[in-house]
Short mmCIF file of C-alpha atoms in Angstrom, two decimals:
data_model
loop_
_atom_site.label_atom_id
_atom_site.label_comp_id
_atom_site.label_asym_id
_atom_site.label_seq_id
_atom_site.Cartn_x
_atom_site.Cartn_y
_atom_site.Cartn_z
CA MET O 1 90.79 146.28 103.15
CA LYS O 2 92.99 146.27 100.06
CA ASN O 3 90.38 147.83 97.80
CA ASP O 4 87.24 149.85 98.46
CA LEU O 5 84.77 147.14 97.47
CA THR O 6 81.34 146.92 98.98
CA GLY O 7 78.95 143.99 98.96
CA GLY O 8 81.36 141.85 96.94
CA SER O 9 80.82 143.70 93.66
CA GLY O 10 83.81 143.36 91.34
CA MET O 11 85.79 141.27 93.81
CA LYS O 12 88.70 139.01 92.86
CA VAL O 13 88.77 135.87 95.03
CA TYR O 14 91.82 133.72 95.75
CA ILE O 15 91.09 130.15 96.85
CA CYS O 16 93.92 128.28 98.53
CA MET O 17 92.94 124.65 98.86
CA ASP O 18 94.49 121.80 100.81
CA MET O 19 93.31 118.22 101.14
CA GLU O 20 93.39 117.13 104.79
CA GLY O 21 90.35 119.29 105.57
CA ILE O 22 88.21 118.02 102.69
CA SER O 23 85.06 116.02 103.46
CA ASN O 24 85.62 112.36 104.40
CA VAL O 25 89.45 112.58 104.47
CA VAL O 26 90.71 110.89 107.64
CA THR O 27 93.91 109.01 106.69
CA SER O 28 97.05 109.65 104.65
CA TYR O 29 96.21 106.59 102.50
CA GLN O 30 93.42 108.60 100.87
CA LEU O 31 95.93 111.27 99.81
CA MET O 32 98.84 109.18 98.57
CA PRO O 33 100.19 110.89 95.40
CA ASN O 34 99.50 107.93 93.13
CA GLY O 35 97.31 108.69 90.16
CA SER O 36 95.92 105.14 90.04
CA SER O 37 94.75 105.02 93.67
CA PRO O 38 90.93 104.65 93.78
CA ALA O 39 90.87 106.34 97.19
CA LEU O 40 92.73 109.38 95.87
CA GLN O 41 90.52 109.64 92.79
CA GLU O 42 87.42 109.65 94.98
CA ILE O 43 88.82 112.40 97.20
CA ARG O 44 89.96 114.45 94.19
CA GLU O 45 86.38 114.54 92.97
CA ILE O 46 85.02 115.46 96.41
CA ALA O 47 87.69 118.19 96.72
CA THR O 48 86.93 119.63 93.28
CA ARG O 49 83.22 119.77 94.04
CA GLU O 50 83.87 121.49 97.41
CA VAL O 51 86.02 124.09 95.68
CA ASN O 52 83.24 124.53 93.09
CA ALA O 53 80.79 125.25 95.90
CA ALA O 54 83.02 128.09 97.09
CA VAL O 55 83.41 129.37 93.52
CA GLU O 56 79.64 129.33 92.99
CA GLY O 57 79.01 131.22 96.22
CA ALA O 58 81.60 133.85 95.37
CA PHE O 59 80.16 134.56 91.93
CA GLU O 60 76.65 134.54 93.37
CA SER O 61 77.61 137.54 95.53
CA GLY O 62 79.23 139.55 92.78
CA ALA O 63 82.80 138.31 92.44
CA THR O 64 84.21 138.73 88.95
CA GLU O 65 87.30 136.53 89.12
CA VAL O 66 88.35 133.42 91.07
CA LEU O 67 91.75 131.73 91.11
CA VAL O 68 92.09 128.25 92.64
CA ASN O 69 95.56 127.38 93.92
CA GLU O 70 95.84 123.63 94.46
CA ASN O 71 98.41 123.20 97.14
CA HIS O 72 98.77 119.71 98.53
CA SER O 73 100.92 117.53 96.28
CA GLY O 74 99.73 119.11 93.05
CA GLY O 75 97.11 117.59 90.76
CA GLU O 76 94.30 117.53 93.33
CA ILE O 77 91.75 119.40 91.22
CA ILE O 78 90.11 117.59 88.31
CA PRO O 79 90.19 120.32 85.62
CA GLU O 80 87.19 119.06 83.64
CA LEU O 81 85.03 119.17 86.77
CA LEU O 82 86.16 122.62 87.92
CA ASP O 83 83.63 125.44 87.52
CA HIS O 84 84.39 126.91 84.08
CA ARG O 85 84.43 130.47 85.47
CA ALA O 86 87.43 129.76 87.73
CA HIS O 87 91.09 129.68 86.76
CA LEU O 88 93.28 126.86 88.08
CA PHE O 89 96.78 127.54 89.41
CA ALA O 90 98.05 124.02 88.85
CA GLY O 91 101.18 122.15 89.83
CA LYS O 92 103.98 122.24 92.32
CA PRO O 93 106.45 123.53 93.45
CA LYS O 94 105.47 127.17 93.52
CA ARG O 95 107.92 129.75 94.84
CA LEU O 96 105.57 130.87 97.63
CA MET O 97 103.44 127.71 97.64
CA THR O 98 100.09 128.60 99.21
CA ALA O 99 100.57 132.32 98.63
CA GLU O 100 101.90 132.55 95.08
CA ALA O 101 100.13 135.39 93.16
CA LEU O 102 97.93 136.17 96.16
CA GLU O 103 98.80 139.87 96.16
CA ASP O 104 96.75 140.40 92.98
CA TYR O 105 93.46 139.47 94.70
CA ASP O 106 91.00 141.08 97.11
CA VAL O 107 89.96 138.28 99.46
CA GLN O 108 91.25 134.83 100.42
CA PHE O 109 89.29 131.62 101.00
CA LEU O 110 90.99 128.59 102.63
CA ILE O 111 89.26 125.38 101.54
CA GLY O 112 90.12 122.00 103.03
CA LEU O 113 92.52 123.28 105.70
CA HIS O 114 93.66 121.28 108.72
CA PRO O 115 94.49 122.40 112.29
CA ARG O 116 97.99 123.00 113.55
CA MET O 117 100.13 120.24 115.05
CA GLY O 118 98.97 119.10 118.49
CA SER O 119 95.32 120.14 118.13
CA ALA O 120 92.98 117.92 120.16
CA ASP O 121 90.68 115.94 117.83
CA GLY O 122 92.30 117.66 114.87
CA VAL O 123 91.98 115.43 111.81
CA LEU O 124 95.46 114.92 110.30
CA ASP O 125 96.75 117.88 112.33
CA HIS O 126 100.19 119.17 111.41
CA THR O 127 102.08 122.35 110.65
CA TRP O 128 103.40 122.02 107.14
CA CYS O 129 105.87 119.17 107.76
CA PRO O 130 104.26 116.50 110.00
CA LYS O 131 107.54 114.86 111.06
CA THR O 132 109.61 117.97 111.65
CA ILE O 133 107.73 121.01 113.00
CA ALA O 134 106.25 120.45 116.45
CA ASN O 135 105.23 124.09 116.89
CA PHE O 136 105.57 127.40 115.07
CA CYS O 137 105.01 130.86 116.59
CA ILE O 138 104.81 134.43 115.33
CA ASN O 139 105.51 136.95 118.10
CA GLY O 140 104.98 134.16 120.61
CA LYS O 141 101.56 133.20 119.19
CA PRO O 142 101.24 129.58 117.99
CA MET O 143 100.30 129.40 114.32
CA GLY O 144 99.37 126.64 111.92
CA GLU O 145 98.87 126.88 108.19
CA ILE O 146 95.59 128.75 108.62
CA GLY O 147 97.43 131.51 110.47
CA LEU O 148 100.38 131.51 108.10
CA ASN O 149 98.13 132.05 105.10
CA ALA O 150 96.11 134.74 106.85
CA VAL O 151 99.17 136.68 108.07
CA TYR O 152 100.74 136.67 104.62
CA ALA O 153 97.50 137.85 103.01
CA ALA O 154 97.32 140.66 105.56
CA GLU O 155 100.66 141.99 104.29
CA PHE O 156 98.70 143.16 101.23
CA GLY O 157 95.59 144.22 103.11
CA ILE O 158 93.78 141.05 102.01
CA PRO O 159 91.31 139.54 104.51
CA THR O 160 90.79 135.81 104.94
CA ALA O 161 87.01 135.49 104.90
CA LEU O 162 86.24 131.74 104.71
CA VAL O 163 87.84 128.61 106.15
CA THR O 164 86.57 125.04 105.74
CA GLY O 165 87.87 121.92 107.47
CA CYS O 166 87.32 119.78 110.54
CA GLU O 167 85.83 121.23 113.71
CA ALA O 168 89.27 121.82 115.27
CA ALA O 169 90.45 123.70 112.17
CA CYS O 170 87.39 125.94 112.16
CA THR O 171 87.78 126.66 115.88
CA GLU O 172 91.41 127.62 115.26
CA ALA O 173 90.35 129.90 112.41
CA ARG O 174 87.74 131.73 114.50
CA ASN O 175 90.14 132.13 117.42
CA LEU O 176 92.67 133.76 115.10
CA LEU O 177 90.45 135.66 112.69
CA GLY O 178 87.31 136.49 114.61
CA ASN O 179 83.82 136.23 113.20
CA ILE O 180 84.67 134.94 109.73
CA GLU O 181 82.71 132.34 107.78
CA THR O 182 83.67 128.75 108.62
CA VAL O 183 82.23 125.42 107.52
CA ILE O 184 82.83 122.32 109.64
CA VAL O 185 82.87 119.40 107.20
CA LYS O 186 83.67 116.72 109.83
CA LYS O 187 84.05 116.30 113.58
CA GLY O 188 87.33 114.67 114.57
CA TYR O 189 87.60 111.83 117.06
CA GLY O 190 91.34 111.75 117.53
CA ARG O 191 93.65 112.30 114.59
CA PHE O 192 92.51 109.60 112.18
CA ALA O 193 88.73 109.33 112.59
CA ALA O 194 85.79 111.66 112.14
CA ILE O 195 82.02 111.81 111.87
CA CYS O 196 81.33 113.13 108.37
CA PRO O 197 78.11 114.65 107.00
CA HIS O 198 77.28 113.73 103.41
CA PRO O 199 79.53 115.70 100.99
CA GLU O 200 76.47 117.24 99.31
CA VAL O 201 75.36 118.68 102.65
CA ASN O 202 78.81 120.19 103.13
CA ARG O 203 78.81 121.64 99.61
CA LYS O 204 75.53 123.47 100.20
CA ARG O 205 76.91 124.97 103.38
CA ILE O 206 80.18 125.99 101.69
CA ARG O 207 78.32 127.70 98.86
CA ALA O 208 76.19 129.68 101.32
CA ALA O 209 79.22 130.59 103.46
CA ALA O 210 81.22 131.74 100.42
CA ALA O 211 78.36 133.94 99.29
CA ASN O 212 78.09 135.47 102.77
CA ALA O 213 81.86 135.97 102.97
CA VAL O 214 81.96 138.00 99.77
CA ARG O 215 78.75 139.86 100.54
CA ASN O 216 79.95 140.92 104.01
CA ILE O 217 83.61 141.45 103.20
CA GLU O 218 83.76 144.94 104.77
CA GLN O 219 83.31 143.32 108.18
CA ILE O 220 86.45 141.14 107.93
CA ILE O 221 89.72 142.56 109.26
CA PRO O 222 93.06 141.20 107.96
CA LEU O 223 95.25 139.43 110.56
CA THR O 224 98.04 141.96 111.06
CA MET O 225 100.98 141.32 113.39
CA LYS O 226 103.35 143.72 115.13
CA LYS O 227 106.60 144.31 113.24
CA PRO O 228 109.36 143.35 113.23
CA MET O 229 108.11 139.80 113.60
CA ARG O 230 109.72 137.11 115.72
CA LEU O 231 109.42 133.65 114.18
CA GLU O 232 110.13 130.56 116.27
CA PHE O 233 110.33 127.00 115.00
CA HIS O 234 110.22 124.17 117.52
CA PHE O 235 111.33 120.91 115.91
CA PHE O 236 110.94 117.28 116.89
CA THR O 237 114.70 116.65 116.86
CA SER O 238 117.80 118.65 117.71
CA GLN O 239 119.33 117.73 114.33
CA GLN O 240 116.54 119.55 112.49
CA ALA O 241 117.23 122.68 114.52
CA LEU O 242 120.96 122.32 113.90
CA MET O 243 120.47 122.25 110.13
CA CYS O 244 118.49 125.50 110.28
CA THR O 245 121.50 127.33 111.69
CA LEU O 246 122.81 127.27 108.11
CA ILE O 247 120.28 130.00 107.30
CA GLN O 248 121.48 133.59 107.71
CA GLY O 249 119.90 135.28 110.71
CA CYS O 250 119.03 132.05 112.51
CA GLN O 251 119.40 132.08 116.29
CA ARG O 252 119.32 128.74 118.08
CA VAL O 253 117.59 129.36 121.40
CA SER O 254 117.35 125.77 122.67
CA ASP O 255 118.21 122.25 121.58
CA ARG O 256 115.18 122.03 119.29
CA THR O 257 114.12 125.66 118.79
CA VAL O 258 115.39 128.34 116.40
CA ARG O 259 114.36 131.97 116.08
CA PHE O 260 114.39 134.57 113.31
CA GLN O 261 113.50 138.26 113.32
CA VAL O 262 112.01 139.57 110.08
CA PRO O 263 110.74 143.02 109.05
CA SER O 264 107.51 141.59 107.61
CA PHE O 265 105.95 138.26 106.79
CA LYS O 266 106.83 138.76 103.14
CA GLU O 267 110.36 138.09 104.38
CA GLY O 268 109.02 135.61 106.93
CA ILE O 269 107.54 133.32 104.32
CA ARG O 270 110.93 133.21 102.57
CA VAL O 271 112.50 132.11 105.86
CA TYR O 272 109.74 129.55 106.31
CA MET O 273 110.47 128.10 102.86
CA LEU O 274 114.21 127.93 103.56
CA THR O 275 113.67 126.08 106.83
CA ALA O 276 111.59 123.49 104.97
CA ILE O 277 114.48 122.86 102.61
CA VAL O 278 117.23 122.56 105.19
CA HIS O 279 115.44 120.82 108.07
CA ASN O 280 114.52 117.96 105.74
CA ALA O 281 118.23 117.36 105.43
CA GLY O 282 118.23 116.74 109.18
CA SER O 283 115.54 114.08 108.99
CA ASP O 284 115.78 110.31 108.71
CA PRO O 285 113.10 107.93 107.34
CA ILE O 286 113.01 106.01 110.64
CA TYR O 287 114.68 108.12 113.35
#
Protein backbone atom coordinates (compact mmCIF):
# COMPACT_ATOMS: atom_id res chain seq x y z
CA MET A 1 0.00 0.00 0.00
CA LYS A 2 1.01 3.61 -0.54
CA ASN A 3 0.83 4.55 3.13
CA ASP A 4 0.90 2.53 6.34
CA LEU A 5 -2.75 3.05 7.24
CA THR A 6 -4.70 0.51 9.21
CA GLY A 7 -8.45 0.18 9.58
CA GLY A 8 -9.07 3.23 7.39
CA SER A 9 -7.94 5.78 9.98
CA GLY A 10 -6.75 9.01 8.37
CA MET A 11 -7.34 7.75 4.84
CA LYS A 12 -7.75 9.99 1.80
CA VAL A 13 -10.26 8.52 -0.67
CA TYR A 14 -10.42 9.27 -4.39
CA ILE A 15 -13.77 8.58 -6.06
CA CYS A 16 -13.77 8.31 -9.84
CA MET A 17 -17.34 8.27 -11.05
CA ASP A 18 -18.83 7.47 -14.43
CA MET A 19 -22.47 7.34 -15.47
CA GLU A 20 -23.17 4.17 -17.46
CA GLY A 21 -22.93 2.06 -14.31
CA ILE A 22 -25.28 4.19 -12.21
CA SER A 23 -28.61 2.72 -11.08
CA ASN A 24 -31.36 2.65 -13.73
CA VAL A 25 -29.13 3.86 -16.61
CA VAL A 26 -29.74 1.65 -19.64
CA THR A 27 -29.67 3.93 -22.71
CA SER A 28 -27.55 6.79 -24.05
CA TYR A 29 -30.68 8.99 -24.15
CA GLN A 30 -30.55 9.21 -20.35
CA LEU A 31 -27.01 10.61 -20.53
CA MET A 32 -27.28 13.11 -23.38
CA PRO A 33 -25.27 16.21 -22.35
CA ASN A 34 -28.24 18.57 -22.47
CA GLY A 35 -28.91 20.44 -19.27
CA SER A 36 -32.65 20.66 -19.95
CA SER A 37 -33.20 16.92 -20.48
CA PRO A 38 -35.55 15.57 -17.76
CA ALA A 39 -33.99 12.11 -18.13
CA LEU A 40 -30.49 13.48 -17.53
CA GLN A 41 -31.60 15.52 -14.52
CA GLU A 42 -33.14 12.43 -12.95
CA ILE A 43 -29.96 10.40 -13.47
CA ARG A 44 -27.77 13.24 -12.17
CA GLU A 45 -29.65 13.13 -8.89
CA ILE A 46 -29.43 9.33 -8.67
CA ALA A 47 -25.70 9.50 -9.47
CA THR A 48 -25.04 12.19 -6.84
CA ARG A 49 -26.87 10.19 -4.19
CA GLU A 50 -24.91 7.02 -5.09
CA VAL A 51 -21.65 8.92 -4.78
CA ASN A 52 -22.88 10.29 -1.43
CA ALA A 53 -23.45 6.73 -0.23
CA ALA A 54 -19.80 5.93 -0.95
CA VAL A 55 -18.67 9.16 0.74
CA GLU A 56 -20.75 8.36 3.84
CA GLY A 57 -19.33 4.85 4.07
CA ALA A 58 -15.77 6.09 3.72
CA PHE A 59 -16.11 8.66 6.50
CA GLU A 60 -17.92 6.12 8.66
CA SER A 61 -14.78 3.96 8.63
CA GLY A 62 -12.34 6.73 9.44
CA ALA A 63 -11.50 8.47 6.17
CA THR A 64 -10.56 12.11 6.61
CA GLU A 65 -10.76 13.38 3.03
CA VAL A 66 -12.75 12.45 -0.09
CA LEU A 67 -12.36 13.86 -3.60
CA VAL A 68 -15.05 13.14 -6.21
CA ASN A 69 -13.87 13.28 -9.82
CA GLU A 70 -16.87 13.50 -12.15
CA ASN A 71 -15.73 11.97 -15.37
CA HIS A 72 -18.43 11.38 -17.95
CA SER A 73 -19.22 14.56 -19.87
CA GLY A 74 -18.68 16.88 -16.93
CA GLY A 75 -21.46 18.35 -14.81
CA GLU A 76 -22.89 15.01 -13.63
CA ILE A 77 -22.77 15.78 -9.92
CA ILE A 78 -25.31 18.22 -8.47
CA PRO A 79 -23.09 20.28 -6.13
CA GLU A 80 -25.84 21.29 -3.70
CA LEU A 81 -26.75 17.64 -3.16
CA LEU A 82 -23.18 16.39 -2.71
CA ASP A 83 -22.17 15.43 0.84
CA HIS A 84 -20.68 18.63 2.30
CA ARG A 85 -17.58 16.77 3.55
CA ALA A 86 -16.49 15.83 0.02
CA HIS A 87 -14.64 17.99 -2.49
CA LEU A 88 -15.80 17.99 -6.12
CA PHE A 89 -13.30 17.84 -8.98
CA ALA A 90 -15.62 19.38 -11.55
CA GLY A 91 -15.49 19.85 -15.29
CA LYS A 92 -13.80 18.49 -18.35
CA PRO A 93 -11.35 18.09 -20.03
CA LYS A 94 -8.78 17.09 -17.44
CA ARG A 95 -5.24 16.28 -18.52
CA LEU A 96 -5.41 12.71 -17.19
CA MET A 97 -9.22 12.49 -17.16
CA THR A 98 -10.18 9.75 -14.70
CA ALA A 99 -6.80 9.83 -12.96
CA GLU A 100 -6.07 13.53 -12.53
CA ALA A 101 -4.70 14.24 -9.00
CA LEU A 102 -5.08 10.57 -8.03
CA GLU A 103 -1.48 10.26 -6.82
CA ASP A 104 -2.28 12.42 -3.76
CA TYR A 105 -4.74 9.85 -2.34
CA ASP A 106 -4.57 6.51 -0.53
CA VAL A 107 -7.38 4.45 -2.04
CA GLN A 108 -9.57 4.57 -5.15
CA PHE A 109 -13.30 3.89 -5.49
CA LEU A 110 -14.87 3.46 -8.96
CA ILE A 111 -18.56 4.40 -8.83
CA GLY A 112 -20.89 3.88 -11.79
CA LEU A 113 -18.40 2.02 -14.00
CA HIS A 114 -19.34 -0.05 -17.04
CA PRO A 115 -17.79 -3.25 -18.46
CA ARG A 116 -15.35 -3.32 -21.34
CA MET A 117 -16.47 -3.51 -24.96
CA GLY A 118 -17.89 -6.90 -25.95
CA SER A 119 -18.98 -8.00 -22.46
CA ALA A 120 -22.00 -10.31 -22.55
CA ASP A 121 -25.01 -8.62 -20.89
CA GLY A 122 -22.83 -5.61 -20.15
CA VAL A 123 -25.03 -2.52 -19.89
CA LEU A 124 -23.68 0.15 -22.27
CA ASP A 125 -20.40 -1.77 -22.53
CA HIS A 126 -17.52 0.05 -24.19
CA THR A 127 -13.85 0.87 -23.74
CA TRP A 128 -13.60 4.63 -23.60
CA CYS A 129 -14.66 5.37 -27.20
CA PRO A 130 -17.67 3.19 -28.16
CA LYS A 131 -17.26 3.61 -31.93
CA THR A 132 -13.50 3.25 -32.17
CA ILE A 133 -11.87 0.86 -29.68
CA ALA A 134 -12.97 -2.75 -30.12
CA ASN A 135 -10.41 -4.10 -27.65
CA PHE A 136 -7.52 -2.85 -25.54
CA CYS A 137 -4.83 -5.02 -23.92
CA ILE A 138 -1.98 -4.51 -21.47
CA ASN A 139 0.66 -7.24 -21.78
CA GLY A 140 -1.86 -9.29 -23.74
CA LYS A 141 -4.56 -8.99 -21.04
CA PRO A 142 -7.85 -7.39 -22.19
CA MET A 143 -8.68 -4.29 -20.16
CA GLY A 144 -11.62 -1.94 -19.94
CA GLU A 145 -11.86 1.30 -18.02
CA ILE A 146 -12.00 -0.53 -14.69
CA GLY A 147 -8.60 -2.06 -15.41
CA LEU A 148 -7.14 1.15 -16.80
CA ASN A 149 -8.03 3.06 -13.66
CA ALA A 150 -6.75 0.30 -11.39
CA VAL A 151 -3.43 -0.10 -13.22
CA TYR A 152 -2.76 3.64 -13.14
CA ALA A 153 -3.56 3.81 -9.43
CA ALA A 154 -1.17 0.93 -8.82
CA GLU A 155 1.68 3.03 -10.25
CA PHE A 156 1.48 5.00 -6.99
CA GLY A 157 0.80 2.02 -4.74
CA ILE A 158 -2.88 2.93 -4.54
CA PRO A 159 -5.36 0.03 -4.34
CA THR A 160 -8.77 0.07 -6.00
CA ALA A 161 -11.06 -1.14 -3.23
CA LEU A 162 -14.64 -0.61 -4.46
CA VAL A 163 -16.37 -0.88 -7.84
CA THR A 164 -20.08 -0.34 -8.52
CA GLY A 165 -21.94 -0.99 -11.77
CA CYS A 166 -23.90 -3.66 -13.59
CA GLU A 167 -23.32 -7.34 -12.90
CA ALA A 168 -20.91 -7.70 -15.84
CA ALA A 169 -18.84 -4.74 -14.63
CA CYS A 170 -18.58 -6.15 -11.12
CA THR A 171 -17.59 -9.58 -12.46
CA GLU A 172 -14.88 -7.92 -14.55
CA ALA A 173 -13.64 -6.02 -11.49
CA ARG A 174 -13.39 -9.14 -9.33
CA ASN A 175 -11.64 -11.09 -12.08
CA LEU A 176 -9.02 -8.35 -12.33
CA LEU A 177 -8.71 -7.19 -8.74
CA GLY A 178 -9.60 -10.18 -6.62
CA ASN A 179 -11.74 -10.03 -3.52
CA ILE A 180 -12.54 -6.32 -3.52
CA GLU A 181 -15.88 -4.76 -2.59
CA THR A 182 -18.35 -4.61 -5.48
CA VAL A 183 -21.98 -3.55 -5.64
CA ILE A 184 -24.18 -4.79 -8.48
CA VAL A 185 -26.75 -2.04 -9.08
CA LYS A 186 -28.46 -3.75 -12.05
CA LYS A 187 -28.43 -7.02 -13.98
CA GLY A 188 -28.02 -6.55 -17.72
CA TYR A 189 -30.16 -8.29 -20.31
CA GLY A 190 -28.21 -7.43 -23.42
CA ARG A 191 -26.65 -4.00 -23.82
CA PHE A 192 -29.66 -1.72 -23.40
CA ALA A 193 -31.88 -3.35 -20.77
CA ALA A 194 -31.49 -4.33 -17.14
CA ILE A 195 -33.39 -5.40 -14.04
CA CYS A 196 -32.81 -2.62 -11.52
CA PRO A 197 -33.31 -2.71 -7.74
CA HIS A 198 -34.69 0.48 -6.21
CA PRO A 199 -31.95 3.17 -6.03
CA GLU A 200 -32.35 3.42 -2.25
CA VAL A 201 -31.57 -0.29 -1.91
CA ASN A 202 -28.44 0.20 -4.00
CA ARG A 203 -27.37 3.22 -1.93
CA LYS A 204 -27.55 1.25 1.32
CA ARG A 205 -25.39 -1.47 -0.19
CA ILE A 206 -22.87 1.05 -1.57
CA ARG A 207 -22.55 2.75 1.81
CA ALA A 208 -21.89 -0.59 3.54
CA ALA A 209 -19.41 -1.68 0.85
CA ALA A 210 -17.52 1.63 1.04
CA ALA A 211 -17.24 1.33 4.80
CA ASN A 212 -15.92 -2.23 4.46
CA ALA A 213 -13.48 -1.20 1.73
CA VAL A 214 -11.86 1.46 3.90
CA ARG A 215 -11.97 -0.66 7.04
CA ASN A 216 -10.26 -3.63 5.33
CA ILE A 217 -7.91 -1.72 3.08
CA GLU A 218 -4.81 -3.69 4.15
CA GLN A 219 -6.25 -6.73 2.38
CA ILE A 220 -6.43 -5.07 -1.06
CA ILE A 221 -3.44 -5.41 -3.37
CA PRO A 222 -2.86 -2.84 -6.16
CA LEU A 223 -3.07 -4.20 -9.73
CA THR A 224 0.58 -4.12 -10.79
CA MET A 225 1.71 -5.16 -14.27
CA LYS A 226 5.09 -6.35 -15.54
CA LYS A 227 7.23 -3.58 -17.04
CA PRO A 228 7.89 -2.47 -19.66
CA MET A 229 4.23 -2.66 -20.64
CA ARG A 230 2.92 -3.63 -24.05
CA LEU A 231 -0.23 -1.73 -25.00
CA GLU A 232 -2.36 -2.92 -27.91
CA PHE A 233 -5.33 -1.08 -29.40
CA HIS A 234 -7.66 -2.99 -31.71
CA PHE A 235 -9.90 -0.58 -33.62
CA PHE A 236 -13.13 -1.02 -35.53
CA THR A 237 -11.66 0.40 -38.75
CA SER A 238 -8.28 0.35 -40.45
CA GLN A 239 -8.40 4.14 -40.82
CA GLN A 240 -8.44 4.59 -37.05
CA ALA A 241 -5.32 2.44 -36.76
CA LEU A 242 -3.68 4.35 -39.59
CA MET A 243 -4.17 7.68 -37.82
CA CYS A 244 -2.47 6.33 -34.70
CA THR A 245 0.75 5.75 -36.62
CA LEU A 246 1.23 9.52 -36.32
CA ILE A 247 2.15 8.96 -32.66
CA GLN A 248 5.83 8.40 -31.92
CA GLY A 249 6.57 4.80 -30.97
CA CYS A 250 3.45 3.38 -32.63
CA GLN A 251 3.86 -0.01 -34.32
CA ARG A 252 1.07 -1.13 -36.64
CA VAL A 253 0.83 -4.90 -36.23
CA SER A 254 -2.27 -5.56 -38.35
CA ASP A 255 -4.83 -3.68 -40.40
CA ARG A 256 -6.75 -2.57 -37.30
CA THR A 257 -4.27 -3.06 -34.45
CA VAL A 258 -1.44 -0.86 -33.17
CA ARG A 259 1.07 -1.52 -30.40
CA PHE A 260 3.16 0.63 -28.05
CA GLN A 261 5.79 -0.30 -25.49
CA VAL A 262 5.95 1.97 -22.45
CA PRO A 263 8.14 1.92 -19.32
CA SER A 264 5.15 2.38 -17.01
CA PHE A 265 1.46 3.15 -17.18
CA LYS A 266 2.19 6.74 -16.23
CA GLU A 267 3.55 6.92 -19.77
CA GLY A 268 0.87 4.51 -20.96
CA ILE A 269 -1.98 6.80 -19.99
CA ARG A 270 -0.35 9.60 -22.01
CA VAL A 271 -0.29 7.27 -25.03
CA TYR A 272 -3.90 6.33 -24.37
CA MET A 273 -4.90 10.01 -24.36
CA LEU A 274 -3.01 10.67 -27.61
CA THR A 275 -4.71 7.77 -29.37
CA ALA A 276 -8.10 9.20 -28.37
CA ILE A 277 -7.20 12.48 -30.04
CA VAL A 278 -5.87 11.08 -33.29
CA HIS A 279 -8.16 8.10 -33.88
CA ASN A 280 -11.17 10.40 -33.75
CA ALA A 281 -9.72 12.07 -36.81
CA GLY A 282 -10.06 8.70 -38.54
CA SER A 283 -13.76 8.39 -37.74
CA ASP A 284 -16.82 9.35 -39.73
CA PRO A 285 -20.33 10.09 -38.35
CA ILE A 286 -21.84 7.32 -40.51
CA TYR A 287 -19.04 5.04 -41.75
